[in-house]
Amino acid sequence: MYGIVDCDNCYVSCERVFRPDLEGKPVVVLSNNDGCVVARSNEAKALGIKEGTPYYQVAEQFPHEKIAVFSSNYELYGELTSRVVSIIRQEAPAYFRYSIDECFVYLNSSLFTPHSSLQKWGENLHNRIWRSVGMPVSIGLAPNKTLAKIASKLAKKFEVYRHCCIIDNDANRIAALKWLPVEDVWGIGRRYAEKLHALGCRTAYDFAQHHKDWVRMTFNNINIIRTWQELNGEDVVPNEQLAKKKSICTSRSFNGMIGCLRQ
């Protein structure tokens, strides 16, 4: 069973660790030169502030809103997210830090039966990170990395999951794919999303329903084929592909995704 632990609105959450008075209020973080918005709180998103909006336009478009604005502080963000990872490494037998705010984990599902035990593990991890660091995280668990990413989106979106969503059967998988727009599938970029839309694929489920031969002939791209396979429940995305996608330093990485044990 794979999982991904994703810091919610990472840069904003880091700023709120030292400004808890901003909880529930619109907050944005700007790029290095304070040129544009690179991170938004849920409240800022609800106002309609888009990622990439130039800073000067925020004041022009929302003159009557009290929006907290921060310059990027990557040293702070790196320090706090490293604390999150240090907790993850204690709770998971193997992990791979995918980006500054995301960490893949591997769990032996045989140690987490029934389903409620796995759910409890995720909830406990969220609670420990929140108590120790003050950072909210969303956790997705599934038989492969692509479905785990989808599960984390559900955990982030819907409170009913209590910060941890598990896709562990076909019924849950199909429901998740029907919910997710195809452009939001991990591994499908803007260009491929536009092509899929033109071909009538609006959701991840629409794409997954096609035959593998159709996918191969239409795209002739191994990464898209692997994405299709994972949407259909296979486990095929190699760990080397993860390492190439994000260039970060990690103290411990997967060895075949299961060979990296706690020290």
Short mmCIF file of C-alpha atoms in Angstrom, two decimals:
data_model
loop_
_atom_site.label_atom_id
_atom_site.label_comp_id
_atom_site.label_asym_id
_atom_site.label_seq_id
_atom_site.Cartn_x
_atom_site.Cartn_y
_atom_site.Cartn_z
CA MET A 1 0.00 0.00 0.00
CA TYR A 2 1.42 3.36 -1.07
CA GLY A 3 0.67 6.67 0.52
CA ILE A 4 1.41 10.31 0.04
CA VAL A 5 1.51 12.88 2.81
CA ASP A 6 0.84 16.36 1.43
CA CYS A 7 1.19 19.58 3.45
CA ASP A 8 -1.98 21.61 2.94
CA ASN A 9 -1.32 25.02 1.34
CA CYS A 10 2.28 24.52 2.43
CA TYR A 11 3.76 28.03 2.34
CA VAL A 12 0.66 29.58 3.87
CA SER A 13 0.55 26.94 6.59
CA CYS A 14 4.21 27.61 7.39
CA GLU A 15 3.48 31.31 7.86
CA ARG A 16 0.49 30.51 10.05
CA VAL A 17 2.64 28.44 12.41
CA PHE A 18 3.97 31.77 13.70
CA ARG A 19 0.79 33.73 13.02
CA PRO A 20 -2.05 31.58 14.37
CA ASP A 21 -4.25 34.69 14.37
CA LEU A 22 -4.42 34.31 10.59
CA GLU A 23 -6.20 30.97 10.78
CA GLY A 24 -9.46 31.26 8.84
CA LYS A 25 -8.38 34.47 7.11
CA PRO A 26 -7.22 35.04 3.52
CA VAL A 27 -3.44 34.74 3.18
CA VAL A 28 -1.19 34.80 0.13
CA VAL A 29 2.54 34.20 -0.31
CA LEU A 30 4.44 35.94 -3.09
CA SER A 31 7.27 34.83 -5.36
CA ASN A 32 10.92 35.63 -4.67
CA ASN A 33 10.74 39.15 -6.04
CA ASP A 34 7.23 39.73 -4.66
CA GLY A 35 6.03 39.71 -8.25
CA CYS A 36 3.09 37.31 -8.10
CA VAL A 37 1.07 34.97 -5.90
CA VAL A 38 2.58 31.50 -5.51
CA ALA A 39 0.49 30.20 -2.59
CA ARG A 40 -3.01 30.90 -1.26
CA SER A 41 -5.03 29.91 1.75
CA ASN A 42 -8.41 28.32 1.16
CA GLU A 43 -9.99 31.63 2.12
CA ALA A 44 -7.94 33.47 -0.52
CA LYS A 45 -8.92 30.86 -3.09
CA ALA A 46 -12.58 31.36 -2.15
CA LEU A 47 -12.22 35.08 -2.86
CA GLY A 48 -11.13 34.22 -6.39
CA ILE A 49 -7.41 34.97 -6.11
CA LYS A 50 -5.61 32.88 -8.72
CA GLU A 51 -2.14 31.42 -8.52
CA GLY A 52 0.21 33.59 -10.57
CA THR A 53 -1.81 36.77 -10.05
CA PRO A 54 0.57 39.79 -10.04
CA TYR A 55 0.81 41.33 -6.59
CA TYR A 56 -0.38 44.77 -7.71
CA GLN A 57 -3.56 43.23 -9.11
CA VAL A 58 -4.51 41.69 -5.77
CA ALA A 59 -4.93 45.12 -4.22
CA GLU A 60 -6.74 46.39 -7.30
CA GLN A 61 -9.16 43.46 -7.53
CA PHE A 62 -9.88 43.13 -3.81
CA PRO A 63 -9.67 46.65 -2.37
CA HIS A 64 -12.05 45.98 0.51
CA GLU A 65 -10.63 42.64 1.65
CA LYS A 66 -8.10 42.29 4.45
CA ILE A 67 -5.61 39.92 2.88
CA ALA A 68 -2.39 39.02 4.69
CA VAL A 69 0.54 39.09 2.27
CA PHE A 70 3.94 37.46 2.87
CA SER A 71 7.15 37.41 0.90
CA SER A 72 8.50 33.91 0.32
CA ASN A 73 10.76 32.55 3.06
CA TYR A 74 12.11 29.29 1.67
CA GLU A 75 14.51 28.77 4.57
CA LEU A 76 11.53 28.71 6.92
CA TYR A 77 9.50 26.44 4.64
CA GLY A 78 12.39 24.02 4.32
CA GLU A 79 12.90 23.88 8.07
CA LEU A 80 9.26 23.23 8.92
CA THR A 81 8.70 20.67 6.19
CA SER A 82 11.87 18.86 7.28
CA ARG A 83 10.28 18.53 10.71
CA VAL A 84 7.23 16.99 9.05
CA VAL A 85 9.43 14.51 7.19
CA SER A 86 11.26 13.58 10.40
CA ILE A 87 7.93 12.50 11.87
CA ILE A 88 6.96 10.59 8.74
CA ARG A 89 10.22 8.63 8.82
CA GLN A 90 9.37 7.48 12.35
CA GLU A 91 5.89 6.33 11.37
CA ALA A 92 6.50 4.66 7.98
CA PRO A 93 8.94 1.82 7.22
CA ALA A 94 9.95 3.48 3.93
CA TYR A 95 9.51 6.90 2.40
CA PHE A 96 10.55 9.08 -0.52
CA ARG A 97 10.47 12.86 -0.29
CA TYR A 98 8.92 13.86 -3.59
CA SER A 99 8.90 17.65 -3.16
CA ILE A 100 9.14 20.26 -0.43
CA ASP A 101 5.56 19.57 0.65
CA GLU A 102 4.94 15.94 -0.43
CA CYS A 103 6.32 12.66 0.78
CA PHE A 104 5.52 9.19 -0.57
CA VAL A 105 5.44 6.33 1.93
CA TYR A 106 5.15 2.58 1.65
CA LEU A 107 3.14 0.54 4.13
CA ASN A 108 2.84 -3.21 4.39
CA SER A 109 -0.93 -3.53 4.17
CA SER A 110 -0.84 -6.89 5.92
CA LEU A 111 0.11 -5.03 9.09
CA PHE A 112 -3.00 -2.86 8.80
CA THR A 113 -6.02 -5.08 8.78
CA PRO A 114 -8.85 -4.37 8.90
CA HIS A 115 -9.33 -1.16 6.90
CA SER A 116 -9.99 0.79 10.12
CA SER A 117 -6.41 0.19 11.31
CA LEU A 118 -5.01 1.85 8.18
CA GLN A 119 -7.42 4.75 8.59
CA LYS A 120 -6.36 5.13 12.20
CA TRP A 121 -2.71 5.18 11.19
CA GLY A 122 -3.37 8.08 8.81
CA GLU A 123 -5.43 10.03 11.32
CA ASN A 124 -2.79 9.53 14.02
CA LEU A 125 -0.04 10.71 11.68
CA HIS A 126 -2.00 13.84 10.81
CA ASN A 127 -2.63 14.56 14.49
CA ARG A 128 0.99 14.02 15.49
CA ILE A 129 2.27 16.37 12.76
CA TRP A 130 -0.31 18.98 13.72
CA ARG A 131 0.58 18.81 17.42
CA SER A 132 4.34 18.76 16.88
CA VAL A 133 4.78 21.15 13.96
CA GLY A 134 1.50 22.98 13.56
CA MET A 135 1.24 21.98 9.90
CA PRO A 136 -1.98 20.45 8.50
CA VAL A 137 -1.47 17.52 6.13
CA SER A 138 -3.68 15.39 3.90
CA ILE A 139 -2.92 11.72 3.45
CA GLY A 140 -3.90 9.47 0.55
CA LEU A 141 -3.45 5.69 0.62
CA ALA A 142 -3.89 3.32 -2.32
CA PRO A 143 -2.35 0.34 -4.16
CA ASN A 144 -0.25 2.63 -6.38
CA LYS A 145 1.17 6.14 -6.38
CA THR A 146 -1.26 7.69 -8.87
CA LEU A 147 -4.31 6.52 -6.94
CA ALA A 148 -2.65 7.65 -3.70
CA LYS A 149 -2.33 11.14 -5.17
CA ILE A 150 -6.03 11.09 -6.03
CA ALA A 151 -6.87 9.90 -2.52
CA SER A 152 -4.91 12.80 -1.03
CA LYS A 153 -6.95 15.24 -3.13
CA LEU A 154 -10.12 13.72 -1.71
CA ALA A 155 -8.72 13.92 1.83
CA LYS A 156 -7.93 17.58 1.26
CA LYS A 157 -11.31 18.38 -0.27
CA PHE A 158 -13.77 16.55 2.00
CA GLU A 159 -13.78 16.70 5.80
CA VAL A 160 -15.59 13.36 6.04
CA TYR A 161 -12.25 11.59 5.41
CA ARG A 162 -10.72 13.13 8.55
CA HIS A 163 -7.51 14.04 6.69
CA CYS A 164 -6.91 10.49 5.40
CA CYS A 165 -8.60 8.91 2.37
CA ILE A 166 -8.07 5.28 1.37
CA ILE A 167 -8.73 3.83 -2.08
CA ASP A 168 -8.50 0.10 -1.47
CA ASN A 169 -11.18 -1.47 -3.65
CA ASP A 170 -12.67 -1.09 -7.11
CA ALA A 171 -15.80 0.67 -5.90
CA ASN A 172 -13.75 3.40 -4.21
CA ARG A 173 -11.40 3.61 -7.18
CA ILE A 174 -14.19 4.08 -9.71
CA ALA A 175 -15.97 6.66 -7.56
CA ALA A 176 -12.73 8.63 -7.20
CA LEU A 177 -12.01 8.52 -10.94
CA LYS A 178 -15.51 9.74 -11.76
CA TRP A 179 -15.02 12.67 -9.38
CA LEU A 180 -11.60 13.79 -10.65
CA PRO A 181 -11.28 16.00 -13.76
CA VAL A 182 -8.80 14.44 -16.17
CA GLU A 183 -6.59 17.55 -16.10
CA ASP A 184 -6.01 16.99 -12.38
CA VAL A 185 -4.60 13.49 -12.80
CA TRP A 186 -0.98 13.23 -11.71
CA GLY A 187 1.12 12.67 -14.83
CA ILE A 188 -1.24 14.36 -17.30
CA GLY A 189 0.00 17.80 -18.25
CA ARG A 190 -1.89 20.64 -19.85
CA ARG A 191 -1.14 19.55 -23.44
CA TYR A 192 -2.36 16.00 -22.91
CA ALA A 193 -5.36 17.23 -20.93
CA GLU A 194 -6.41 19.43 -23.86
CA LYS A 195 -6.11 16.48 -26.23
CA LEU A 196 -8.12 14.25 -23.90
CA HIS A 197 -10.84 16.89 -23.64
CA ALA A 198 -10.99 17.08 -27.42
CA LEU A 199 -11.42 13.29 -27.47
CA GLY A 200 -14.32 13.47 -25.02
CA CYS A 201 -12.45 12.50 -21.84
CA ARG A 202 -13.61 14.85 -19.09
CA THR A 203 -12.81 12.76 -16.04
CA ALA A 204 -10.13 10.31 -15.00
CA TYR A 205 -12.79 7.61 -15.35
CA ASP A 206 -13.45 8.54 -18.99
CA PHE A 207 -9.76 8.11 -19.74
CA ALA A 208 -9.41 4.87 -17.76
CA GLN A 209 -12.33 3.29 -19.65
CA HIS A 210 -10.47 3.34 -22.95
CA HIS A 211 -8.54 0.28 -24.10
CA LYS A 212 -4.79 0.21 -23.58
CA ASP A 213 -4.24 -0.13 -27.33
CA TRP A 214 -6.21 3.09 -27.87
CA VAL A 215 -4.04 4.88 -25.32
CA ARG A 216 -0.87 3.57 -26.95
CA MET A 217 -1.91 4.54 -30.49
CA THR A 218 -3.32 7.92 -29.46
CA PHE A 219 -0.41 9.15 -27.36
CA ASN A 220 2.60 6.88 -28.00
CA ASN A 221 4.01 8.02 -24.64
CA ILE A 222 5.14 5.58 -21.97
CA ASN A 223 4.31 7.94 -19.09
CA ILE A 224 0.72 8.40 -20.25
CA ILE A 225 0.36 4.64 -20.71
CA ARG A 226 1.64 4.10 -17.16
CA THR A 227 -0.79 6.68 -15.86
CA TRP A 228 -3.64 4.82 -17.57
CA GLN A 229 -2.44 1.53 -16.07
CA GLU A 230 -2.31 3.00 -12.57
CA LEU A 231 -5.78 4.50 -12.91
CA ASN A 232 -6.89 0.94 -13.63
CA GLY A 233 -5.23 -0.38 -10.48
CA GLU A 234 -1.81 -1.55 -11.68
CA ASP A 235 1.42 -0.53 -9.93
CA VAL A 236 3.85 0.51 -12.68
CA VAL A 237 5.29 4.01 -12.04
CA PRO A 238 8.97 3.39 -11.25
CA ASN A 239 10.69 5.16 -8.39
CA GLU A 240 13.36 6.46 -10.77
CA GLN A 241 10.67 8.47 -12.50
CA LEU A 242 9.84 10.19 -9.22
CA ALA A 243 13.46 11.13 -8.66
CA LYS A 244 13.66 12.75 -12.12
CA LYS A 245 10.45 14.72 -11.69
CA LYS A 246 11.57 16.55 -8.56
CA SER A 247 15.15 17.55 -7.82
CA ILE A 248 15.47 17.61 -4.04
CA CYS A 249 17.77 16.25 -1.40
CA THR A 250 16.48 13.30 0.55
CA SER A 251 18.17 11.53 3.44
CA ARG A 252 16.49 8.22 2.79
CA SER A 253 14.83 6.97 -0.37
CA PHE A 254 12.96 3.92 -1.55
CA ASN A 255 14.88 0.89 -2.64
CA GLY A 256 12.30 -0.93 -4.68
CA MET A 257 9.88 1.14 -2.54
CA ILE A 258 10.10 -1.33 0.33
CA GLY A 259 13.75 -1.83 1.17
CA CYS A 260 14.41 1.29 3.19
CA LEU A 261 13.88 0.59 6.85
CA ARG A 262 13.88 2.74 9.95
CA GLN A 263 17.25 3.43 11.52
#
